[in-house]
Structures are given as C-alpha cells and as structure tokens.
mmCIF file of C-alpha atoms in Angstrom:
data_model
loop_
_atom_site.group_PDB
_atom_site.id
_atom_site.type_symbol
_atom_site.label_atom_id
_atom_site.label_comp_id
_atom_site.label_asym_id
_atom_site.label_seq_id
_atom_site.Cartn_x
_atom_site.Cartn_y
_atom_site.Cartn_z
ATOM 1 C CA UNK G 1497 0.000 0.000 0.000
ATOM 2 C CA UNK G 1498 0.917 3.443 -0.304
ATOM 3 C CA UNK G 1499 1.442 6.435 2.159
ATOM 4 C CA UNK G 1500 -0.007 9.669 1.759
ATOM 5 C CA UNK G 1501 0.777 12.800 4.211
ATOM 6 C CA UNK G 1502 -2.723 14.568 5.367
ATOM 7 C CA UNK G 1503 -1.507 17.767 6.103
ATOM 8 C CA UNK G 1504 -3.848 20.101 8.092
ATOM 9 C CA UNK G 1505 -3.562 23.921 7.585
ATOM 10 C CA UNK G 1506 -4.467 26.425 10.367
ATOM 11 C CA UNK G 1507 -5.282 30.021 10.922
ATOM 12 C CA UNK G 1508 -2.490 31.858 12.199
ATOM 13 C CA UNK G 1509 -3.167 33.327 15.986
ATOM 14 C CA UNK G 1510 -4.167 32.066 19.094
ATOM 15 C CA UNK G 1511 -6.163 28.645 18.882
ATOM 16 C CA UNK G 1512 -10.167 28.906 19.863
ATOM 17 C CA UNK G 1513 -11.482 29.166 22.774
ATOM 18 C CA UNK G 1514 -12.269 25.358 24.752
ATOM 19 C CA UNK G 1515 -15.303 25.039 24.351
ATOM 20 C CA UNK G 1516 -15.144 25.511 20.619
ATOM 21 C CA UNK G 1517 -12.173 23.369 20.114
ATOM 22 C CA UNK G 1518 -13.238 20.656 22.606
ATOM 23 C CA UNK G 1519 -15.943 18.969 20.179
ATOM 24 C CA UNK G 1520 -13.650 19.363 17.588
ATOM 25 C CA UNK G 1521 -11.094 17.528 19.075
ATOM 26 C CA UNK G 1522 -13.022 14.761 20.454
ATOM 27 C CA UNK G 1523 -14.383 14.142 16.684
ATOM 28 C CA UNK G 1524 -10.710 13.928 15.499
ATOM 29 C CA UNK G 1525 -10.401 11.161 17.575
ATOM 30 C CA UNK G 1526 -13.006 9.402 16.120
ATOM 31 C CA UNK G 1527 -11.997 9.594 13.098
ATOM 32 C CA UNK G 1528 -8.408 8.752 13.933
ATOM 33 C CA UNK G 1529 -10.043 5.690 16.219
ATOM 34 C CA UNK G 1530 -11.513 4.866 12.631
ATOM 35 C CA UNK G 1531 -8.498 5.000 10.935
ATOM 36 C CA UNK G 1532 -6.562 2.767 13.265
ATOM 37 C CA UNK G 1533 -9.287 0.420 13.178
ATOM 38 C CA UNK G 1534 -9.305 0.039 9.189
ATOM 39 C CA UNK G 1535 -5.276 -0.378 9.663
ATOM 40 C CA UNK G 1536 -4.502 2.632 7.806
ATOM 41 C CA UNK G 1537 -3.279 4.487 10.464
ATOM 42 C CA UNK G 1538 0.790 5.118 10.200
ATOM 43 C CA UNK G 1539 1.602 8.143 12.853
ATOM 44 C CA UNK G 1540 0.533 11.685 13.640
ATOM 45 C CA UNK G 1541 1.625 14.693 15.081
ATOM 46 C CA UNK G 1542 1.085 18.074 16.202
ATOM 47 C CA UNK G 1543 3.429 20.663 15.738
ATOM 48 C CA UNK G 1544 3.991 23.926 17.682
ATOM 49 C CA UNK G 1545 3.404 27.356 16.169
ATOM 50 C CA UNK G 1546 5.409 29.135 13.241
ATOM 51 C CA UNK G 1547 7.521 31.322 15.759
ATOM 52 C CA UNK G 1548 9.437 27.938 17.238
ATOM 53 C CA UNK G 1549 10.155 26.770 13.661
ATOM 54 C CA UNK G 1550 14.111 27.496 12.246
ATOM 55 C CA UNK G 1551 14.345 27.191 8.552
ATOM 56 C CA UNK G 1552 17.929 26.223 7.673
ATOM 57 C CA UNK G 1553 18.728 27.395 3.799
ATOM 58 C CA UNK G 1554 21.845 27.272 1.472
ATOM 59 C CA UNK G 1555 23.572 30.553 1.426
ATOM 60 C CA UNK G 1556 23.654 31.315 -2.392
ATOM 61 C CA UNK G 1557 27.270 31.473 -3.444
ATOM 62 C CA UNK G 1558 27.930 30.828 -0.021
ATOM 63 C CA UNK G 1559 30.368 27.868 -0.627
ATOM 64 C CA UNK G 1560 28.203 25.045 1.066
ATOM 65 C CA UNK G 1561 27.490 27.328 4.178
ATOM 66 C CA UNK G 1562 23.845 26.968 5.620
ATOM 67 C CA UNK G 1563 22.065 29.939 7.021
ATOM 68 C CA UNK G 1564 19.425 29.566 9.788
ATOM 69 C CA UNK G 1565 16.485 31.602 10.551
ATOM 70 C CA UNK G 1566 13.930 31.900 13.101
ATOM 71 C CA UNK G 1567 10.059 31.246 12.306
ATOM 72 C CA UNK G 1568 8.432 29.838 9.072
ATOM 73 C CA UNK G 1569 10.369 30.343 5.541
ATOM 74 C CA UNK G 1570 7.164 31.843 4.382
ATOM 75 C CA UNK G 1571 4.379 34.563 5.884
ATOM 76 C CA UNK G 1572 1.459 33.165 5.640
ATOM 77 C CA UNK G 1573 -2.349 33.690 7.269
ATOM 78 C CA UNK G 1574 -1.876 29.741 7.668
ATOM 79 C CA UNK G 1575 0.794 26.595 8.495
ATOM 80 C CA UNK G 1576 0.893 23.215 8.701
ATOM 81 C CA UNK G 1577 -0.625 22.527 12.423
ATOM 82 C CA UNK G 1578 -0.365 18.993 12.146
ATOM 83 C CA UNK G 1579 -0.621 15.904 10.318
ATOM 84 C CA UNK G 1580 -1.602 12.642 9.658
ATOM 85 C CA UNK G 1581 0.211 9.703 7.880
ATOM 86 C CA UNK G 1582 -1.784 7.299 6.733
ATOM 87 C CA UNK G 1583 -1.436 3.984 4.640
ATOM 88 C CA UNK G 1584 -4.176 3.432 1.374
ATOM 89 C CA UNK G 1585 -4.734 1.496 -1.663
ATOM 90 C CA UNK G 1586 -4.779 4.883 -4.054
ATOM 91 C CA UNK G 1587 -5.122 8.470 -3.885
ATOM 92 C CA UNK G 1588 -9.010 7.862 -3.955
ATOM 93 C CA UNK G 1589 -8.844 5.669 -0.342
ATOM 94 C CA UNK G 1590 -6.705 8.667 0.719
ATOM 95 C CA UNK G 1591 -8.515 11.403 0.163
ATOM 96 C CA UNK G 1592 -11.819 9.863 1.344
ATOM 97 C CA UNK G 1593 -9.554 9.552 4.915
ATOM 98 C CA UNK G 1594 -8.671 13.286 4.236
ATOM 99 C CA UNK G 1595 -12.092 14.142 3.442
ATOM 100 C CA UNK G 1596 -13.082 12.275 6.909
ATOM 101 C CA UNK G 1597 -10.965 14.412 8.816
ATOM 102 C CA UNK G 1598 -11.521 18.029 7.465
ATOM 103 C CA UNK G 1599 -15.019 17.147 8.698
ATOM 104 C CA UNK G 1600 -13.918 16.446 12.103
ATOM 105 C CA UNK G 1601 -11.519 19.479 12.557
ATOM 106 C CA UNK G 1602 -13.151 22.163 9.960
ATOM 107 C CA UNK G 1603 -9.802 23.023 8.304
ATOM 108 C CA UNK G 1604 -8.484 22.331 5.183
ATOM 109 C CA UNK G 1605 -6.617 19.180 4.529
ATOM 110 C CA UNK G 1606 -4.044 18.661 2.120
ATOM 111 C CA UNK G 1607 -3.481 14.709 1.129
ATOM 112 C CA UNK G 1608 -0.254 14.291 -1.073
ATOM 113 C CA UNK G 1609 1.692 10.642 -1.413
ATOM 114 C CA UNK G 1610 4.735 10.190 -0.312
ATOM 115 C CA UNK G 1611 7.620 9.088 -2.382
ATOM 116 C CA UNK G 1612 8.744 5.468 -1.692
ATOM 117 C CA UNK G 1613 5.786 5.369 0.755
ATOM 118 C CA UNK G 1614 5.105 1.839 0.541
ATOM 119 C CA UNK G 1615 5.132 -0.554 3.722
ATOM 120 C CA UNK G 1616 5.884 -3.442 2.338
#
C-alpha cells in the first residue's frame, strides 16, 4: 500500500477558545479511532506554532554554508498545524480519509503521497 501525508492547515493566531475546540477535538479522535481500526493508520503529530520553527537554507554562493532563521520560511495567514500519515490502496482511499478528517476538525486538509511510501 501506499502512504499519503494529510496535512492540516491552520489560521495563524491564538487557537479557539475550549469550548469551541473541545468537540472538535473529540471528533478527530473518532476519526483517527476509525483509521486505526481500518489499519490505515501510520503516525501523527502536532506541531507547535510558526515562531518555534528554524528554517535552515543554502547561502547562495555561499560555498556550502547553511544559514538559519527563526520562524516559518514563508508569511502566511496559515501553516501546517499537524498531520496525519496514513497507509491506502490509491489516492481515492486517501482522500476519502482526508475528506473524513476536514469534517472532524473544519480546516483544510491537504493529502499528497509520499515518495517510496510503501510498507511493504
């Protein structure tokens, strides 16, 4: 089977308030309980905000040297908040899983296979 990366995108800012983001959270693990279930289920993660990222970057003409900088390469309204990796027979499986969870959280969800993402 393949893998595919469900990538969920975020508003930038503070998150919502609990009792908005409590129901949403408790449906993401239903559909994560779902997709463990079916044997899809590879990892997850959440990530922290933009500000704690460091983008490392090869200093043009810079002889190999690598420059780092705080926060996110990009300025954005959204990032990547988290994401789901998931095993499927084809894109179609995948994005019915991706569809499945932009229901649960309300966000968009990016599904995208991974190169040499096969388990076996």
């Amino acid at each position: 089977m393949k893998q595919y990366l469900l990538s969920i995108y975020q508003p930038d800012g503070d998150p919502p308030p609990p009792e908005f983001l409590e129901p949403i959270m408790r449906d993401l693990e239903a559909v994560n309980a779902e997709i463990r279930a079916a044997g899809a289920w590879v990892f997850a993660g959440g990530l922290h905000p933009p500000s704690t990222a460091t983008v490392l970057r090869l200093k043009d003409g810079g002889g190999g040297e690598v420059l780092a900088t705080d926060g996110p390469y990009v300025e954005g309204k959204e990032h990547i908040g988290g994401f789901t990796v998931i095993q499927a027979e084809d894109l179609d499986a995948a994005l019915e899983w991706g569809r499945k969870l932009a229901r649960a959280i309300t966000l968009p969800i990016e599904v995208r296979p991974l190169e040499h993402g096969s388990s076996g």
